[in-house]
XYZ file of C-alpha atoms in Angstrom:
675
model
C 143.065 79.280 94.708
C 146.705 79.377 95.491
C 146.010 81.373 98.646
C 143.550 78.809 99.803
C 145.974 76.021 99.120
C 148.796 77.778 101.049
C 146.458 78.370 104.067
C 145.373 74.763 103.964
C 148.959 73.519 103.932
C 149.828 75.752 106.838
C 146.792 74.570 108.795
C 147.600 70.952 108.079
C 151.236 71.294 109.282
C 150.173 73.180 112.330
C 147.653 70.704 113.345
C 150.132 67.825 113.063
C 153.060 69.472 114.739
C 151.683 71.779 117.473
C 149.092 70.947 120.237
C 148.486 74.656 120.718
C 147.320 74.997 117.176
C 145.102 72.057 117.597
C 143.664 73.596 120.732
C 143.099 76.873 118.838
C 141.429 75.219 115.898
C 139.239 73.189 118.293
C 138.208 76.463 120.006
C 137.636 78.054 116.544
C 135.169 75.403 115.477
C 132.353 76.414 118.000
C 132.982 80.054 116.866
C 132.120 79.045 113.410
C 128.773 77.917 114.634
C 128.185 81.166 116.686
C 128.428 84.866 115.810
C 131.502 84.390 113.691
C 129.918 81.570 111.872
C 126.856 83.604 111.260
C 129.050 86.408 109.808
C 130.722 83.902 107.514
C 127.447 82.419 106.355
C 126.081 85.937 105.718
C 129.252 86.730 103.792
C 128.785 83.659 101.650
C 125.023 84.716 101.262
C 126.108 88.213 100.088
C 128.748 86.665 97.677
C 126.119 84.307 96.241
C 123.714 87.104 95.954
C 126.212 89.224 93.954
C 127.264 86.517 91.820
C 123.830 85.097 91.069
C 120.745 87.360 90.991
C 122.441 90.665 90.940
C 124.807 89.642 88.156
C 121.915 88.137 86.190
C 119.962 91.356 86.567
C 122.948 93.306 85.208
C 123.163 90.782 82.303
C 119.452 91.247 81.516
C 119.879 95.032 81.738
C 122.784 94.873 79.334
C 120.791 92.740 76.948
C 117.819 95.024 77.051
C 120.090 98.006 76.362
C 121.613 96.202 73.459
C 118.146 95.317 72.064
C 116.918 98.837 72.467
C 119.991 100.188 70.560
C 119.459 97.595 67.813
C 115.876 98.749 67.586
C 117.016 102.277 67.405
C 119.300 101.560 64.677
C 116.659 99.584 62.702
C 114.131 102.338 63.280
C 116.646 104.795 61.846
C 117.299 102.729 58.796
C 113.628 102.215 58.197
C 112.986 105.982 58.670
C 115.728 106.713 56.194
C 114.167 104.199 53.630
C 110.783 105.870 54.116
C 112.272 109.171 53.632
C 113.878 108.176 50.374
C 110.670 106.732 49.176
C 108.664 109.746 50.198
C 111.159 112.151 48.595
C 111.354 110.105 45.409
C 107.881 108.585 44.754
C 108.215 108.535 40.905
C 111.686 107.058 40.650
C 110.270 103.510 39.956
C 108.016 104.854 37.112
C 110.407 107.518 35.698
C 111.330 105.472 32.571
C 107.576 105.159 31.670
C 107.039 108.790 32.262
C 109.943 109.558 30.005
C 108.535 107.324 27.294
C 105.205 108.958 27.551
C 106.758 112.357 27.457
C 108.865 111.584 24.412
C 105.746 110.243 22.467
C 103.845 113.255 23.478
C 106.612 115.572 22.391
C 106.721 113.859 18.969
C 102.971 114.172 18.558
C 103.184 117.700 19.608
C 105.831 118.378 16.938
C 103.728 117.041 14.126
C 100.761 118.968 15.432
C 102.788 122.045 15.595
C 103.913 121.705 11.906
C 100.176 121.184 10.871
C 99.165 124.302 12.887
C 101.912 126.381 11.333
C 100.690 125.396 7.747
C 97.057 125.986 8.704
C 97.939 129.276 10.268
C 99.706 130.556 7.107
C 96.635 129.688 5.050
C 94.338 131.323 7.425
C 96.506 134.328 7.575
C 96.249 134.789 3.721
C 92.461 134.650 3.903
C 92.536 136.902 6.935
C 94.484 139.482 4.923
C 92.100 139.327 2.016
C 89.199 139.751 4.252
C 90.927 142.622 6.001
C 91.378 144.373 2.686
C 87.660 143.835 1.900
C 86.685 145.107 5.285
C 88.927 148.161 4.942
C 87.364 148.803 1.501
C 83.837 148.672 2.797
C 84.575 150.919 5.643
C 86.228 153.483 3.375
C 83.434 153.428 0.874
C 80.819 153.953 3.481
C 82.752 156.874 4.958
C 83.051 158.551 1.542
C 79.448 157.975 0.717
C 78.355 159.511 4.012
C 80.654 162.495 3.454
C 79.272 163.128 -0.064
C 75.593 162.254 0.434
C 75.235 163.867 3.749
C 75.903 167.429 2.566
C 72.290 168.389 1.042
C 70.680 167.582 4.443
C 73.194 169.689 6.349
C 72.880 172.660 3.923
C 69.022 172.502 4.135
C 68.999 172.605 7.886
C 71.472 175.448 7.852
C 69.265 177.522 5.496
C 66.121 177.042 7.637
C 68.075 177.823 10.876
C 69.626 181.015 9.411
C 66.117 182.119 8.173
C 64.630 181.640 11.730
C 67.420 183.623 13.171
C 67.019 186.552 10.761
C 63.152 186.435 11.297
C 63.600 186.697 14.987
C 65.865 189.670 14.773
C 63.654 191.634 12.324
C 60.198 190.991 14.037
C 61.425 191.557 17.676
C 58.301 191.263 19.708
C 56.488 189.374 17.040
C 59.148 186.593 16.778
C 56.522 183.997 17.534
C 55.542 184.413 13.929
C 58.936 182.803 13.105
C 57.854 179.531 14.460
C 56.276 178.744 11.196
C 59.741 178.145 9.898
C 60.125 175.087 12.203
C 57.085 173.553 10.458
C 58.942 173.271 7.254
C 62.250 172.083 8.905
C 61.461 168.271 8.639
C 61.291 168.707 4.843
C 65.097 168.586 5.004
C 64.946 164.895 5.907
C 64.023 164.085 2.331
C 67.600 164.944 1.430
C 68.823 161.943 3.692
C 67.248 159.327 1.496
C 70.562 158.758 -0.278
C 72.514 157.960 3.038
C 70.634 154.683 3.269
C 72.910 153.248 0.547
C 76.037 154.360 2.508
C 75.124 152.091 5.576
C 75.062 148.862 3.531
C 78.979 148.608 3.357
C 79.206 149.224 7.103
C 76.607 146.526 7.870
C 78.426 144.004 5.699
C 81.785 144.807 7.465
C 80.277 144.371 10.935
C 78.558 141.128 9.983
C 81.829 139.752 8.515
C 83.773 140.686 11.709
C 81.158 139.167 14.048
C 80.352 135.945 12.167
C 83.674 135.221 10.563
C 86.668 136.818 12.289
C 85.634 136.104 15.903
C 84.876 132.409 15.528
C 88.008 131.946 13.475
C 90.157 133.476 16.156
C 88.351 131.386 18.881
C 88.824 128.209 16.875
C 92.476 128.901 16.555
C 92.775 129.478 20.368
C 90.889 126.235 21.125
C 93.122 124.387 18.701
C 96.224 125.890 20.408
C 94.922 124.825 23.915
C 94.277 121.392 22.716
C 98.007 120.848 22.157
C 99.178 122.986 25.027
C 100.157 120.482 27.836
C 102.804 120.158 30.751
C 104.052 117.047 32.473
C 105.626 117.586 35.711
C 106.545 115.737 38.971
C 107.204 117.819 42.012
C 108.075 116.742 45.604
C 108.185 119.012 48.726
C 110.114 117.516 51.528
C 111.535 119.364 54.525
C 113.846 117.743 57.101
C 115.810 119.388 59.760
C 118.397 117.030 61.406
C 121.241 118.520 63.382
C 123.524 115.820 64.772
C 127.273 115.861 65.246
C 127.445 112.006 65.603
C 125.533 109.089 63.945
C 123.152 106.879 65.823
C 125.672 103.975 65.461
C 128.285 106.002 67.261
C 125.925 107.073 70.032
C 124.802 103.381 70.506
C 128.420 102.231 70.638
C 129.239 104.966 73.268
C 126.251 103.813 75.426
C 127.289 100.167 75.290
C 130.813 101.134 76.188
C 129.572 103.078 79.176
C 127.263 100.284 80.352
C 130.178 97.714 79.996
C 132.573 100.091 81.959
C 129.956 100.328 84.818
C 129.589 96.630 84.864
C 133.330 96.153 84.663
C 133.781 98.515 87.621
C 131.318 96.446 89.543
C 133.029 93.193 88.777
C 136.406 94.777 89.795
C 135.052 95.862 93.083
C 133.434 92.472 93.807
C 136.703 90.595 92.935
C 138.203 91.169 96.441
C 135.194 89.529 97.912
C 136.589 86.198 96.918
C 139.261 86.498 99.560
C 136.674 87.764 102.171
C 136.152 84.012 103.386
C 139.754 83.487 104.002
C 139.944 86.896 105.963
C 136.960 85.801 108.114
C 138.548 82.479 108.782
C 141.824 84.084 109.808
C 139.905 86.481 112.096
C 138.035 83.608 113.716
C 141.297 81.839 114.345
C 142.791 84.915 115.907
C 139.773 85.343 118.157
C 140.124 81.619 119.139
C 143.811 82.140 119.966
C 142.897 85.190 122.169
C 140.122 83.309 123.956
C 142.424 80.463 124.820
C 145.105 82.923 126.133
C 142.630 84.691 128.339
C 141.271 81.379 129.499
C 144.751 80.417 130.693
C 145.715 83.895 132.134
C 142.407 85.119 133.674
C 140.467 82.999 136.154
C 137.497 85.219 135.987
C 137.212 85.265 132.151
C 134.033 83.427 130.979
C 133.896 81.621 134.222
C 130.069 81.458 134.901
C 129.318 77.826 134.203
C 127.975 75.401 136.902
C 129.419 72.241 135.314
C 129.400 68.664 136.389
C 132.910 69.034 137.662
C 131.748 72.002 139.826
C 128.939 69.825 141.311
C 131.373 67.113 141.893
C 133.853 69.476 143.605
C 131.029 70.937 145.698
C 129.860 67.477 146.861
C 133.431 66.534 147.828
C 133.976 69.712 149.847
C 130.620 69.395 151.495
C 131.148 65.786 152.469
C 134.483 66.926 154.029
C 132.675 69.504 156.254
C 132.886 72.475 153.930
C 130.204 74.890 152.984
C 127.868 73.942 150.023
C 127.200 76.311 147.245
C 124.500 74.333 145.450
C 121.703 74.894 144.798
C 122.193 78.449 143.630
C 119.648 81.070 144.125
C 117.331 82.639 141.504
C 119.466 85.815 141.459
C 122.613 83.870 140.944
C 120.932 81.769 138.197
C 120.654 84.883 136.139
C 124.496 85.040 135.969
C 125.649 81.389 136.555
C 124.357 78.848 134.014
C 124.681 75.190 133.278
C 126.616 74.553 130.062
C 124.310 71.919 128.716
C 121.019 73.446 129.615
C 118.816 75.327 127.132
C 118.447 78.188 129.572
C 120.107 81.370 128.287
C 121.453 84.224 130.342
C 120.450 87.862 129.500
C 123.743 88.481 127.657
C 123.156 85.415 125.508
C 119.596 86.427 124.833
C 120.696 89.853 123.545
C 123.278 88.283 121.360
C 120.730 85.853 119.903
C 118.233 88.632 119.211
C 120.992 90.746 117.578
C 121.873 87.794 115.326
C 118.244 87.174 114.335
C 117.815 90.870 113.466
C 120.975 90.727 111.272
C 119.653 87.633 109.494
C 116.252 89.195 108.935
C 117.871 92.322 107.592
C 119.852 90.289 105.066
C 116.712 88.372 104.227
C 114.839 91.491 103.331
C 117.741 92.684 101.199
C 118.144 89.374 99.493
C 114.443 89.007 98.844
C 114.388 92.451 97.152
C 117.271 91.603 94.930
C 115.895 88.213 94.023
C 112.397 89.744 93.391
C 114.058 92.359 91.113
C 115.899 89.672 89.116
C 112.689 87.765 88.586
C 110.725 90.843 87.694
C 113.296 91.994 85.155
C 113.289 88.478 83.558
C 109.514 88.385 83.546
C 109.149 91.745 81.846
C 111.790 90.829 79.252
C 110.238 87.507 78.661
C 106.832 89.076 78.064
C 108.378 91.411 75.622
C 109.971 88.539 73.869
C 106.685 86.732 73.570
C 104.894 89.886 72.252
C 107.399 90.642 69.450
C 108.220 87.138 68.157
C 106.713 88.045 64.845
C 107.784 90.925 62.580
C 105.640 94.070 62.838
C 105.106 95.181 59.250
C 103.599 98.583 58.186
C 102.534 99.532 54.692
C 104.213 102.609 53.132
C 101.969 105.613 53.654
C 102.643 107.049 50.207
C 100.435 106.334 47.086
C 101.545 107.847 43.878
C 99.165 108.313 40.786
C 99.545 110.236 37.535
C 96.526 112.430 36.839
C 95.863 114.287 33.462
C 93.771 117.491 33.917
C 91.926 119.112 31.074
C 89.263 118.505 28.417
C 89.313 117.841 24.797
C 90.410 115.236 22.428
C 94.187 115.694 23.222
C 93.589 115.313 26.931
C 91.495 112.217 26.267
C 94.403 110.898 24.288
C 96.888 111.420 27.118
C 94.430 110.146 29.740
C 94.005 106.884 27.698
C 97.771 106.597 27.616
C 98.325 106.899 31.347
C 95.203 104.935 32.411
C 97.335 101.910 33.059
C 99.899 103.905 35.003
C 98.881 103.853 38.588
C 101.739 103.357 40.930
C 100.904 102.159 44.408
C 103.551 101.781 47.070
C 102.683 98.279 47.796
C 105.959 97.290 49.329
C 105.843 96.247 53.038
C 108.297 97.886 55.482
C 109.426 95.980 58.602
C 109.191 98.110 61.715
C 110.218 95.522 64.333
C 112.443 92.571 63.230
C 113.651 89.384 64.854
C 117.224 90.651 64.468
C 116.812 92.803 67.568
C 114.749 90.271 69.554
C 116.370 89.885 72.984
C 116.868 86.591 74.796
C 116.610 87.215 78.500
C 118.729 85.270 80.958
C 116.691 83.049 83.225
C 117.428 83.252 86.991
C 119.249 80.281 88.493
C 116.841 78.443 90.695
C 119.645 76.438 92.320
C 121.247 79.742 93.379
C 117.952 80.876 95.061
C 117.768 77.525 96.842
C 121.328 78.119 98.038
C 120.533 81.588 99.282
C 117.551 80.270 101.288
C 119.712 77.409 102.697
C 122.396 79.874 103.815
C 119.885 82.169 105.387
C 118.177 79.273 107.199
C 121.533 78.007 108.391
C 122.446 81.549 109.558
C 119.236 81.719 111.487
C 119.802 78.440 113.084
C 123.411 79.363 113.982
C 121.975 82.694 115.501
C 119.497 80.792 117.603
C 122.132 78.423 118.881
C 124.823 81.009 119.328
C 124.585 80.943 123.080
C 124.888 77.189 123.327
C 127.701 76.923 120.839
C 129.747 79.617 122.493
C 129.723 77.503 125.707
C 131.612 74.729 123.642
C 134.621 77.012 123.556
C 135.129 76.575 127.338
C 134.632 72.740 126.952
C 137.353 72.752 124.359
C 139.700 74.658 126.486
C 138.873 72.515 129.552
C 139.562 69.382 127.585
C 143.113 70.617 126.633
C 143.737 72.180 129.910
C 141.997 70.187 132.714
C 144.330 71.472 135.527
C 143.499 75.067 134.654
C 139.790 74.098 134.565
C 140.024 72.803 138.192
C 141.529 76.152 139.267
C 138.762 78.045 137.600
C 136.086 75.945 139.147
C 137.607 76.441 142.641
C 137.874 80.186 142.010
C 134.252 80.349 140.835
C 133.095 78.485 143.984
C 134.945 80.716 146.348
C 133.685 83.751 144.413
C 130.065 82.739 144.967
C 130.675 82.176 148.583
C 132.373 85.525 149.019
C 129.458 87.214 147.224
C 127.032 85.538 149.542
C 128.910 86.410 152.585
C 129.179 90.123 151.456
C 125.401 90.058 150.670
C 124.598 88.528 154.068
C 126.712 91.057 155.901
C 124.919 93.935 154.243
C 121.589 92.349 154.847
C 122.264 91.897 158.533
C 123.501 95.547 158.857
C 120.342 96.680 157.108
C 118.094 94.621 159.204
C 119.735 95.790 162.448
C 119.528 99.348 161.275
C 115.754 98.988 160.503
C 115.059 97.427 163.882
C 117.058 100.195 165.543
C 114.960 102.788 163.638
C 111.811 100.967 164.719
C 112.682 101.052 168.425
C 115.372 98.455 168.805
C 115.209 95.351 170.916
C 113.581 97.289 173.868
C 112.922 100.637 175.291
C 115.575 103.233 176.014
C 115.145 102.609 179.776
C 115.940 98.910 179.223
C 119.068 99.877 177.234
C 120.219 102.212 180.014
C 119.635 99.589 182.758
C 121.566 97.019 180.773
C 124.611 99.319 180.743
C 124.718 99.477 184.562
C 126.034 96.739 186.798
C 123.083 94.535 187.876
C 120.821 96.120 185.393
C 119.417 92.794 184.298
C 118.197 92.043 187.795
C 116.824 95.577 188.097
C 114.952 95.248 184.791
C 113.338 92.019 186.097
C 112.259 93.787 189.266
C 110.706 96.556 187.302
C 108.804 94.046 185.203
C 110.536 94.923 181.938
C 110.975 92.226 179.287
C 114.436 91.230 178.022
C 115.835 92.959 174.985
C 116.592 91.196 171.674
C 119.606 91.416 169.400
C 119.158 94.078 166.660
C 120.868 91.806 164.181
C 119.355 88.237 164.806
C 116.306 89.148 166.967
C 117.264 86.614 169.730
C 116.836 87.449 173.341
C 119.922 88.618 175.111
C 121.034 86.268 177.842
C 121.259 87.505 181.320
C 124.951 87.089 181.530
C 126.490 90.214 180.346
C 129.332 88.321 178.612
C 126.875 87.484 175.731
C 125.592 91.006 175.198
C 127.180 94.251 173.706
C 125.202 97.511 174.047
C 126.062 100.785 172.407
C 127.339 103.333 174.824
C 126.056 106.331 172.949
C 123.162 108.126 174.713
C 119.733 107.531 173.125
C 121.037 104.801 170.924
C 119.206 101.538 171.157
C 122.027 99.372 169.850
C 122.110 96.002 171.697
C 123.637 92.936 170.101
C 124.639 89.409 170.987
C 128.197 88.562 171.080
C 128.297 86.665 167.751
C 126.500 89.344 165.908
C 128.675 91.962 167.554
C 131.784 90.327 166.180
C 130.264 89.682 162.777
C 129.360 93.261 162.377
C 132.997 94.262 162.929
C 132.484 95.432 166.509
C 130.435 98.405 165.072
C 127.018 99.627 166.023
C 124.945 99.655 162.844
C 122.487 102.046 164.500
C 124.818 104.957 164.954
C 127.845 103.515 162.894
C 130.236 103.877 165.771
C 132.773 101.274 167.023
C 131.601 99.682 170.130
C 133.352 98.379 173.232
C 131.774 95.811 175.488
C 131.247 96.465 179.254
C 134.156 94.342 180.101
C 136.474 96.442 177.930
C 135.488 99.591 179.949
C 133.477 102.641 179.153
C 134.663 105.952 178.117
C 132.996 109.244 178.961
C 131.810 111.347 176.108
C 131.436 115.114 176.185
C 128.478 117.043 175.053
C 129.898 117.759 171.622
C 130.455 114.079 171.006
C 126.860 113.300 172.103
C 125.402 115.881 169.701
C 127.629 114.579 166.738
C 126.528 111.011 167.383
C 122.861 111.991 167.773
C 123.066 113.812 164.352
C 124.861 110.757 162.848
C 122.133 108.520 164.297
C 119.366 110.554 162.815
C 121.086 110.634 159.355
C 121.469 106.977 159.545
C 117.809 106.385 160.145
C 116.900 108.288 156.992
C 118.887 105.931 154.679
C 117.077 103.089 152.968
C 117.524 100.862 149.746
C 118.045 97.362 148.296
C 121.030 95.215 148.221
C 122.407 93.863 144.994
C 124.891 91.032 144.954
C 127.957 91.908 142.861
C 128.223 88.784 140.795
C 131.092 90.128 138.526
C 133.978 92.498 139.226
C 132.142 95.081 136.947
C 128.429 94.312 137.171
C 125.938 95.471 134.472
C 123.041 97.532 135.315
C 120.688 95.064 133.887
C 122.036 92.260 136.205
C 121.883 94.345 139.382
C 118.126 94.581 139.827
C 116.695 92.275 142.309
C 113.027 91.431 142.787
C 111.575 91.380 146.312
C 111.053 87.598 146.196
C 114.704 86.955 145.279
C 115.930 89.332 148.125
C 113.835 87.504 150.602
C 115.186 84.162 149.371
C 118.733 85.605 149.589
C 118.173 86.610 153.262
C 117.072 83.164 154.068
C 120.303 81.245 153.142
C 122.922 79.929 155.397
C 126.505 81.192 154.834
C 128.574 78.236 154.773
C 132.105 79.733 154.899
C 131.539 81.000 158.528
C 130.402 79.128 161.654
C 126.627 78.867 161.793
C 126.414 80.820 165.083
C 127.777 83.811 163.309
C 124.780 83.840 160.866
C 121.521 83.352 162.798
C 118.226 83.132 160.870
C 116.887 86.511 159.730
C 113.468 85.454 158.574
C 111.535 86.832 161.448
C 113.076 90.312 161.120
C 112.981 90.464 157.422
C 109.293 89.443 157.089
C 108.335 92.407 159.312
C 110.816 95.173 158.550
C 112.940 94.493 155.483
C 111.666 95.767 152.129
C 114.640 96.916 149.856
C 118.192 97.357 150.829
C 121.004 99.107 149.016
C 124.695 99.118 150.010
C 126.498 102.381 149.219
C 130.284 101.923 148.911
């Protein structure tokens, strides 16, 4: 702000105290409406683009990043809560389970005492039964040992008798088989053993019917009161992190803020860009005015009303007229207030339009990006206005396994205990809901207005640049008159140069085509009385190679080339206008009254070779309209060349520049001057 105030104060004092400053500022004003103005407007466009849509895009990006980080922290907190609930599903019912466990423990203690008492009584009965069983087993064994001896002794006697009989009879031992007939009689001695099996039967029956059921009953009773209450959770989590999520989110936000701060720091000097452009425009205006005053040829291509007035004054005084200018000259010299643009101005206009279109594409992309980011974030905001709630996936229930009256007792106790994780868990909360920054529509309108104004300035650049000369002319009218006179004389000089070249070219073409007559006629004309001799021989009069007019009979009006085999014949005005030089062989000529010089054979051969080389040269002439003509401005169409050849050169007497239409229509196609 202070810099702007200082520059405004300096400009105000300069405008009030110095006429040169006023002139420079006046010259600068059209520059602001031309290329420099377009640059200034595009700079304002870029500044508005950076401070508007691009800054808003960065703001929405930062808000989206903050919302994502908040959502990440919320997700981390919710995940931690879910982990705790999953790891400790029975914490909310732990007191009830403890109460149930304590009651079960008390019942188990009383049952245990009852079982101990019952066990002692059963053990006493068991010991008595064991003694009875042992007695029965022992009495059976003793009975078998005592009563089983007669049977064994009887069988032993019969078996010994059979063995002795077999030994004594030898071959007749089959007679001993009669002993086997009486062997079953020993079974009568086992009748007493039947009484010995009664104690064993009683012992087995007692063991099967009394001992085994009693033991099984005790085992079932023990299992009825054998229970275990346990709560187990298996949870595995691997988390390796050197920093917490809050620290990571803080670092990310600091990095984003640093990037935005760097961008703002770099864009801060752009605020002084407008002042710099104004200063550059002023310096260019000062340079333009200095060159306007020092260089007559600088930006001096305008056919103004003052130029026309000066041309009318000089023409009325007997001078040569410049107006109207030719079509070729119209490509370089223009009227200040006309809408016709020169080639240079057209190229400048197209370059400005391309620059504006390039900025239009860039600005459209950035504005579209701003609206796209805002639309996406706005859709996200509309979709997540309500909280997204999820039920806990963990359901905890206490289950009693087993059968029997004790299991039924515990199952009845815990029937009412069925914990369901009915708490709702918030996954997405309004706390992290972002509020996107809406694009500024007035800024978009300003951007469009600046681009439209830049396009208008680019299209009117050629017309506005002409106003610089008008400003300088208004402050320096005497210098403007000098520039107008210089421009007029420059056009006349260019026309004279062009006419001279065209005459030389036309004469050279006519000489190549056979000249104004035959070689015999040219030879007769060089001799005294050659004109009368040519009339006697019936030969027609020759014509001037330059203008095509018939040469008069008096030899003072004719100049013929003295080189053998050269058809160069000129009238006296054309001879002087060509610099006393034959354009057919490019050799200085002397008239007959000046005397003739003899040429040796070597000179003749050299001139003949020069003449033949000259006949091989062709081209088109191009009028040099500037000290350094451009290639694009040097091309001339055939129509424009023919029109140039038809003009009258006013800065010389009319007799010096006869009409060349007849010769050009037949022989002149394109002419180039080589300097």
